[in-house]
Coordinates of C-alpha atoms and ligand atoms in Angstrom, one line a residue:
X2 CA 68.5 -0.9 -28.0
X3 CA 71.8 -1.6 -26.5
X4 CA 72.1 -0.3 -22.3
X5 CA 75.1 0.6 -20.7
X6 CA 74.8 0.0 -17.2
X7 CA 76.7 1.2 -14.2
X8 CA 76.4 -1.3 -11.5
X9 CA 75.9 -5.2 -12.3
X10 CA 74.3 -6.5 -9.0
X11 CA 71.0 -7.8 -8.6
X12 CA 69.1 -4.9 -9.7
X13 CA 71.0 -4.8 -13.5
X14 CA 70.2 -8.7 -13.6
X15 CA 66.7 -7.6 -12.7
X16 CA 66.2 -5.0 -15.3
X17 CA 68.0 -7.3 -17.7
X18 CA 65.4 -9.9 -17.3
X19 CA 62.9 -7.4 -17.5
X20 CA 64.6 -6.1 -21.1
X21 CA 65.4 -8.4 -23.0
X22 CA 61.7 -9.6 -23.8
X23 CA 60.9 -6.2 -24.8
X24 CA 64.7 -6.6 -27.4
X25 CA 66.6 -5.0 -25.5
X26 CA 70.4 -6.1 -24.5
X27 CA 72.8 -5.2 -22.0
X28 CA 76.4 -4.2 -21.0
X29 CA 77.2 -3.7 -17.3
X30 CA 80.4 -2.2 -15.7
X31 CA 81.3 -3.8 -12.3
X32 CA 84.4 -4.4 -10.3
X33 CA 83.2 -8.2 -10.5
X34 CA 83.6 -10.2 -13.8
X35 CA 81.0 -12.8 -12.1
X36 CA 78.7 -10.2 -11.0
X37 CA 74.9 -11.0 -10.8
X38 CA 74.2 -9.6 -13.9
X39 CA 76.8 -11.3 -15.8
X40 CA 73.8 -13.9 -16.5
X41 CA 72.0 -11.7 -18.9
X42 CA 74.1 -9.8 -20.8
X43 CA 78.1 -8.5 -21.0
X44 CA 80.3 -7.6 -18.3
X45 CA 83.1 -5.2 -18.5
X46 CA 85.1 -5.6 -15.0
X47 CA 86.1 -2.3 -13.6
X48 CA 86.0 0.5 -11.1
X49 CA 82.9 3.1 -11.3
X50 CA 85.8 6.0 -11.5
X51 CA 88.0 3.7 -14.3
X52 CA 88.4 5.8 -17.3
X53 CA 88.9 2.7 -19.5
X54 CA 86.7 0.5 -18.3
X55 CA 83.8 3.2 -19.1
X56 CA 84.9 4.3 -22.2
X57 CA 84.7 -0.1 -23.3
X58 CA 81.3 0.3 -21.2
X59 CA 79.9 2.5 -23.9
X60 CA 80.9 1.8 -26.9
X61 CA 78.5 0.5 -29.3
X62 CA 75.2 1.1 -26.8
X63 CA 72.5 3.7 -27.5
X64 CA 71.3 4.4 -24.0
X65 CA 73.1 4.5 -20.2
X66 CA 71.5 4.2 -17.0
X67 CA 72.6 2.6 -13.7
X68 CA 71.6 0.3 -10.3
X69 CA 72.7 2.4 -7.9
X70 CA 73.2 6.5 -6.8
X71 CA 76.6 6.7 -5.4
X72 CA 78.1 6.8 -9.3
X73 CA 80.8 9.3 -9.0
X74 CA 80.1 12.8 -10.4
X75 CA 82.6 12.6 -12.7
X76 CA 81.5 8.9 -14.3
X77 CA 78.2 10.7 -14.3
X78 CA 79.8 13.2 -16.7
X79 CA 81.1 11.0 -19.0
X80 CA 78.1 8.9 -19.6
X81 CA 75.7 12.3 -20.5
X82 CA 78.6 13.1 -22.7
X83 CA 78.8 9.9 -24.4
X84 CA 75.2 8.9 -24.5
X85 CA 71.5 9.8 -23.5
X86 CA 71.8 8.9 -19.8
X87 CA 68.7 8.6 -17.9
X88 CA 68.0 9.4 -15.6
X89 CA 69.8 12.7 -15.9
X90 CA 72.7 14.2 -12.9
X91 CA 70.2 16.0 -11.3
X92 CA 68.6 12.9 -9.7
X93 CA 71.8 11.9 -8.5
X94 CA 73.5 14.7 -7.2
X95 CA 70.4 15.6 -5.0
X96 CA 70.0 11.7 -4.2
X97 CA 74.1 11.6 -3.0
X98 CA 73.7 14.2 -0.7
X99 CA 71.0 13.7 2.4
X100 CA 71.4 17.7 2.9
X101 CA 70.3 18.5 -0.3
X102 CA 68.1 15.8 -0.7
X103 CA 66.3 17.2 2.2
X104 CA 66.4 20.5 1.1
X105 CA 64.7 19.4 -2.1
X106 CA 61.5 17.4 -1.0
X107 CA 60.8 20.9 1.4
X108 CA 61.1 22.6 -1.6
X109 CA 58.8 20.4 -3.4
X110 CA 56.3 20.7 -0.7
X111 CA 57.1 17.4 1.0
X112 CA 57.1 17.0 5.1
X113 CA 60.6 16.5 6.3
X114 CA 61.6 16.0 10.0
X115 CA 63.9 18.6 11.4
X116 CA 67.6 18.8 10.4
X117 CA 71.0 20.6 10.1
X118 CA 74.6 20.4 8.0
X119 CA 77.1 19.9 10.1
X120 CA 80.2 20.8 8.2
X121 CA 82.6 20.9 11.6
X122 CA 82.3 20.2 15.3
X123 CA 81.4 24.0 16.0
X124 CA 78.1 23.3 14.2
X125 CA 77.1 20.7 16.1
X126 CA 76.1 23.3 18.9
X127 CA 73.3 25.5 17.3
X128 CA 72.8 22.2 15.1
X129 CA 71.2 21.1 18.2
X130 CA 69.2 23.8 19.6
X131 CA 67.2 23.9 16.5
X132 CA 67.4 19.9 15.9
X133 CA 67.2 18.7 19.6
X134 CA 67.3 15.3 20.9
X135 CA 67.4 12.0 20.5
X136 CA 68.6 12.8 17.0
X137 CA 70.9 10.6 14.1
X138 CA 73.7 11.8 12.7
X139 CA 74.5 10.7 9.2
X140 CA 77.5 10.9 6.6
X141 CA 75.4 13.2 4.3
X142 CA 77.3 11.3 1.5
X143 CA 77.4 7.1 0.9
X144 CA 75.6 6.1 3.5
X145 CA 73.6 2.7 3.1
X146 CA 71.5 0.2 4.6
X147 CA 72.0 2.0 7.8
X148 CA 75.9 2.5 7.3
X149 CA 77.7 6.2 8.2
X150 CA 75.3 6.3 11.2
X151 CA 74.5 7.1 14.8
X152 CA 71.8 8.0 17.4
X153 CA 72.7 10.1 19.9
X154 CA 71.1 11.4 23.2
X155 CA 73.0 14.6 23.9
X156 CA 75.2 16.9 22.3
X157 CA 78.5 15.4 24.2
X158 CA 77.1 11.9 21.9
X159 CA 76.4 14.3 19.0
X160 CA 80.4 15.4 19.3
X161 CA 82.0 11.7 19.8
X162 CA 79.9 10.5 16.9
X163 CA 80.7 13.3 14.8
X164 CA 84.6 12.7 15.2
X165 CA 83.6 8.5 15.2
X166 CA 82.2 8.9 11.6
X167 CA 85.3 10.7 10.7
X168 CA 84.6 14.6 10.9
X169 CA 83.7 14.2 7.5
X170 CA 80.3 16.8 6.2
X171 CA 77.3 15.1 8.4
X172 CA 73.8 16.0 8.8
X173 CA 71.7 16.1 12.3
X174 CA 68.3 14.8 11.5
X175 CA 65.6 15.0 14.1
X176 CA 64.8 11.3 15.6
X177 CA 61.6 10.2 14.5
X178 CA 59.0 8.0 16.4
X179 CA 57.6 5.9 13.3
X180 CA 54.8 3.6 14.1
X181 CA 56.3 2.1 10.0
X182 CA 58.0 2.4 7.5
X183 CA 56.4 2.4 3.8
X184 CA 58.0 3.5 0.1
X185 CA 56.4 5.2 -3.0
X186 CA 57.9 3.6 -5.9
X187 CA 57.2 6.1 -9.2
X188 CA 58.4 5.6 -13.3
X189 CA 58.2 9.1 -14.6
X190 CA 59.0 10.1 -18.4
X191 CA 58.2 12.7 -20.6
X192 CA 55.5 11.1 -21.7
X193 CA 53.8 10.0 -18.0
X194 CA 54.0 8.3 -14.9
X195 CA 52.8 5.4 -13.3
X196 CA 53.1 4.8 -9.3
X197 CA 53.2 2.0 -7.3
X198 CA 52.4 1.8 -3.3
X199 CA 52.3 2.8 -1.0
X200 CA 54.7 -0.3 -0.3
X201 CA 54.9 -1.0 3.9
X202 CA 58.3 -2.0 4.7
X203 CA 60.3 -3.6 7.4
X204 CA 64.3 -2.7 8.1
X205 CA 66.2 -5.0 10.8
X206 CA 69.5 -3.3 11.9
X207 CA 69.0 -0.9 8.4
X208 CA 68.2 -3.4 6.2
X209 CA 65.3 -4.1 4.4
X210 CA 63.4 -7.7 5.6
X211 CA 60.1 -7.4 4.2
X212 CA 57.7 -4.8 1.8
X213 CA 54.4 -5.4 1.0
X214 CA 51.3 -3.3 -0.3
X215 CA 48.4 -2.3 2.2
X216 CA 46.0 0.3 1.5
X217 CA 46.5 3.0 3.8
X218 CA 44.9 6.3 4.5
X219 CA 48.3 8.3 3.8
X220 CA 48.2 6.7 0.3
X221 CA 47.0 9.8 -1.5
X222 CA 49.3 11.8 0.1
X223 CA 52.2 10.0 -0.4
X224 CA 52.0 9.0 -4.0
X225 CA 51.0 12.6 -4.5
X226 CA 54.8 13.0 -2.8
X227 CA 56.4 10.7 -4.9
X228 CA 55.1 12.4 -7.8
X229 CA 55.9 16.0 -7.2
X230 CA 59.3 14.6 -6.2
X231 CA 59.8 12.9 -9.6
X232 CA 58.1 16.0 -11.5
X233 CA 60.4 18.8 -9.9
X234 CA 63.3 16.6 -10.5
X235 CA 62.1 15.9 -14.0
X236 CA 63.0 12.3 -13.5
X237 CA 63.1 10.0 -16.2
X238 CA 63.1 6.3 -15.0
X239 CA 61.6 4.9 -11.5
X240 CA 62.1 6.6 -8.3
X241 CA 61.9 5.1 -4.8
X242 CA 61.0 7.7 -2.0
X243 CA 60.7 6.2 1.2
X244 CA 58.7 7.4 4.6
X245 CA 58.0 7.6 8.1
X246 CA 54.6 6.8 9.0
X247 CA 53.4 8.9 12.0
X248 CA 50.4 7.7 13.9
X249 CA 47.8 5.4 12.6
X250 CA 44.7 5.1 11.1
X251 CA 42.7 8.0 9.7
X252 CA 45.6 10.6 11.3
X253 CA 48.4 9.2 10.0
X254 CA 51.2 11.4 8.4
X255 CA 53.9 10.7 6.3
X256 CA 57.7 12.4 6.6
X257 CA 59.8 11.9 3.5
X258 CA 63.2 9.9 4.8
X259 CA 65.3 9.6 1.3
X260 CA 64.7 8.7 -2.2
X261 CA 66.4 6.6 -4.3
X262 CA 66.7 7.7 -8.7
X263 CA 66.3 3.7 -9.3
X264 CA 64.8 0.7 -9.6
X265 CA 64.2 0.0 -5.5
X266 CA 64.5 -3.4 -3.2
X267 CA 60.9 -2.6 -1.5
X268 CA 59.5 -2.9 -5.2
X269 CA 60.4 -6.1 -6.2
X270 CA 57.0 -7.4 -5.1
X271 CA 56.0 -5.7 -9.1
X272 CA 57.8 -8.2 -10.6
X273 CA 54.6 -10.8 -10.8
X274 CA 52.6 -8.6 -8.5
X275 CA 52.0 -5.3 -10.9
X276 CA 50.9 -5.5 -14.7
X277 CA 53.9 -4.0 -15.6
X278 CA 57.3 -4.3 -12.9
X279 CA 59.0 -1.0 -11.5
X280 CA 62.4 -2.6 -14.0
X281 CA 59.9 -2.6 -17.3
X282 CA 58.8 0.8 -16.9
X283 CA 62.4 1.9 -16.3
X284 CA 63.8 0.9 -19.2
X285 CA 59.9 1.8 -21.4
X286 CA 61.1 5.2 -19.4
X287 CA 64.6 5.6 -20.5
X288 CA 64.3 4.3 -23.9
X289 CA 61.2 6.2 -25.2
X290 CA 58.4 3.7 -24.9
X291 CA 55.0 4.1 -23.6
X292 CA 54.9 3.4 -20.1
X293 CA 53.3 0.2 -18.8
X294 CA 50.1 -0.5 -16.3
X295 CA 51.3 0.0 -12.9
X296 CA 48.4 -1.6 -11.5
X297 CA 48.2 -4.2 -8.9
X298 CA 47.2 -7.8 -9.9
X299 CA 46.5 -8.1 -6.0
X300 CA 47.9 -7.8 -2.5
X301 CA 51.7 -8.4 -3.2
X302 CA 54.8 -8.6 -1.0
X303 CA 58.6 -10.2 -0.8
X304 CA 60.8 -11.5 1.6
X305 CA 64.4 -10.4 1.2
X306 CA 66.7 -14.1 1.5
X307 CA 69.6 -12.3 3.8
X308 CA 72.7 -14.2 4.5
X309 CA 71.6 -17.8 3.6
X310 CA 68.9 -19.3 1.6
X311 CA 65.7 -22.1 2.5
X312 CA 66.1 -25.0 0.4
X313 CA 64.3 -23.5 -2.9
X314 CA 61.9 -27.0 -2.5
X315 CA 60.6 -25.8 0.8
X316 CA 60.2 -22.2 -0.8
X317 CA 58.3 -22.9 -4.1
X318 CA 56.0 -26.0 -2.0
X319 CA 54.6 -22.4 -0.3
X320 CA 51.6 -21.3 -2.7
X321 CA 51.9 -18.6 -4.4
X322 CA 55.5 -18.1 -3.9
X323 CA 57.9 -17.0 -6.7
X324 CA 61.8 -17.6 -6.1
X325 CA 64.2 -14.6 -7.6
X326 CA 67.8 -15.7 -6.5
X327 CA 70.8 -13.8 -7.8
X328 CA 73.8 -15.9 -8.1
X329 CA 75.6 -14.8 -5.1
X330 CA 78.1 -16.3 -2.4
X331 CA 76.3 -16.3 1.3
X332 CA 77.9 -13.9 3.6
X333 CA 76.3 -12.8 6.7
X334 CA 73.6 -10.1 6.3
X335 CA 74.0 -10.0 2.7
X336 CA 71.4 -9.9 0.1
X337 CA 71.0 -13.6 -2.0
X338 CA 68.0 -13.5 -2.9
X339 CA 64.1 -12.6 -2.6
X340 CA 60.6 -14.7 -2.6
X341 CA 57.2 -12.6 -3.6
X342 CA 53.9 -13.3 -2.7
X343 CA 50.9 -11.8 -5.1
X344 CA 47.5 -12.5 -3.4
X345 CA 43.7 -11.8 -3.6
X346 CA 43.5 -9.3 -0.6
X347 CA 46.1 -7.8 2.6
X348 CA 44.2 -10.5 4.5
X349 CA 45.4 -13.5 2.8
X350 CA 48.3 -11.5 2.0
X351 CA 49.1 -11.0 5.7
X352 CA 48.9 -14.9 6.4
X353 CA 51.1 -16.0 3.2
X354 CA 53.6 -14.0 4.4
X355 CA 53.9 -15.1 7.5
X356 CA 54.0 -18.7 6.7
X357 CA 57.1 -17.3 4.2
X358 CA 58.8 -15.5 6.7
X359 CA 58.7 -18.6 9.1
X360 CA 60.8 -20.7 6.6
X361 CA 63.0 -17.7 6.0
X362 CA 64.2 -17.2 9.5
X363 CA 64.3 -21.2 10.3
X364 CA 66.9 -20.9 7.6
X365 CA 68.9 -18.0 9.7
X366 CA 70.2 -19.6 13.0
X367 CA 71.8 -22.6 11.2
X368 CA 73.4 -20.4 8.6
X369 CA 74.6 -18.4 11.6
X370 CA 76.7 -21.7 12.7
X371 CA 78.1 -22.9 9.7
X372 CA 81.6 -21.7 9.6
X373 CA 82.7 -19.4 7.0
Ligands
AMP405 P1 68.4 5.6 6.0 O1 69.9 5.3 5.7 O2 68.2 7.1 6.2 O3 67.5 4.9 5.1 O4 68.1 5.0 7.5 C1 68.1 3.6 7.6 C2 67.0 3.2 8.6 O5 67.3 3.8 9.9 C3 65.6 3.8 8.3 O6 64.9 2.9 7.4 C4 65.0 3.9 9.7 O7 64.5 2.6 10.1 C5 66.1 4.3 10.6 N1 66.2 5.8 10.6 C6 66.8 6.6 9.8 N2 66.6 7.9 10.1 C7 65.8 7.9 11.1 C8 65.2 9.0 11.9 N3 65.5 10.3 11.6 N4 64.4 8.7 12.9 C9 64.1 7.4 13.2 N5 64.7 6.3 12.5 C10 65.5 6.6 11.5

């Protein structure tokens, strides 16, 4: 089968490595002809919203999915009338919009922490009596990696930050005392699913560092989350819903954050540490197949490589440690690369990531001087 895919960054180069063992080639569409998955398979260069470059996007392929959820509604439209695209604008349009994205998981029985639209300033006021503080307000469309938001203390903050992010349609989302963070990562198609997780992870300044699998007490609950989420939503492809962990140890509770309809950055540890990766069992989803073994080989984790890489020889001397770099320029903060871990148990796990992380951030201050 022949995949059209919207978005050609690290995750399409991902799921093209993943596909093309199992026969399967690739066309991404991406503002930039030297994109990361221009290495395995074609590229047409354009904008998401480019009626030209889409319509050279599809022709010839059977199937279209994409790397990332902000694909605009009406790109969205064109691919489902084009070709099967999976998964379908459902997903999407609940995962663009953190209102109804909350709406949805209480619908679907899922814990969410307390929140409100705020369409205008005059909302903010009854927004937050029932909200209260400290709170974060978010863009309730595009936000990112931490991007299109602030805390705030009081509703005076609540009012500057509203006009800061640009009046545009917000939402007030209770604050939320985490003890961690931790993903469900779930491949649903007609014909099953398979889970992976729950997957701890660790954000610096909104951005994802670390993720690893622990076995936790919540783990039952939250895969049965993830699951419901996927079912309600009839999802076809992986899923990433992500969580606040409150409290620890047998009384810990999980609060669903977000969700992601695609292949997710805390997963990438499935690439050598499941039987089958969270990328093969999208595209076994979205092309028919039989879905793979989502089991664990072991305790596995990753290290994102933010801003600047280690030398790949002091990397791969770690043991154990697989290199995944995706042909990018360094720029501050930005995602180059990742290293995963698979080991015998969280114990050894917890020690073979630490010696990883230590080479990662020696890398960081002496990127951080290098000019440019
Ligand atoms: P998001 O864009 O919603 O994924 O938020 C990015 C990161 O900000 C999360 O991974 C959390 O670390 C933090 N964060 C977001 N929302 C909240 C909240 N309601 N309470 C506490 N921390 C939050």
């Amino acid at each position: 089968v022949k995949i059209a895919v919207v978005g050609g960054g690290q995750l399409g180069r991902m799921l093209g490595l993943a596909g093309i063992p199992l026969g399967c080639s690739f066309r991404f569409l991406d503002p930039d002809p030297g994109c990361p998955a221009a290495a395995v398979g074609e590229t047409v260069a354009g904008r998401f919203d480019d009626a030209d470059a889409l319509a050279r996007l599809v022709a010839g392929c059977d199937l279209a999915t994409y790397e990332f959820e902000n694909v605009p509604a009406a790109t969205a439209e064109f691919l489902a009338g084009r070709l099967p695209t999976r998964p379908g604008p459902r997903s999407l349009a609940i995962a663009q919009d953190r209102v109804a994205e909350k709406r949805f998981f209480a619908e679907c029985g899922v814990p969410v922490q307390a929140f409100a639209a705020i369409d205008a300033a005059g909302d903010l006021d009854a927004a937050a009596g029932a909200v209260g503080f400290p709170a974060l307000l978010k863009t309730r469309r595009m936000g990112y990696d931490g991007k299109g938001q602030r805390r705030v203390g009081n509703l005076a903050e609540a009012r500057a930050a509203f006009a800061d992010l640009g009046g545009v349609p917000c939402i007030l989302e209770a604050f939320v005392p985490f003890v961690r963070e931790a993903s469900v990562i779930v491949t649903r198609s007609p014909r099953g699913m398979a889970t992976y997780g729950p997957i701890e992870n660790e954000h610096v300044g909104g951005i994802l560092r670390q993720s690893r699998t622990r076995d936790e007490p919540f783990a039952l609950a939250a895969v049965g989350h993830a699951r419901a989420i996927a079912e309600r939503l009839e999802h076809v492809g992986t899923l990433a819903v992500e969580f606040f962990v409150l409290g620890d140890g047998p009384d810990a509770a999980v609060i669903a954050n977000e969700m992601a309809p695609r292949v997710h950055n805390s997963g990438h540890g499935t690439i050598e540490g499941a039987v089958t990766s969270q990328f093969e069992n999208h595209l076994r989803a979205i092309a028919g197949l039989p879905l793979g073994d989502p089991a664990p080989r072991g305790a596995y984790g990753m290290v994102n490589l933010l801003g600047v890489e280690p030398p790949a020889e002091a990397l791969l001397a770690l043991r154990g440690v697989h290199l995944h770099r995706y042909g990018k320029s360094p720029r501050a903060g930005r995602k180059l690369g990742h290293a995963t871990i698979v080991a015998a148990h969280d114990a050894e796990l917890d020690l073979r990531l630490a010696e990883l992380r230590r080479l990662v951030e020696a890398a960081r201050p002496e990127a951080m001087a290098r000019p440019g």
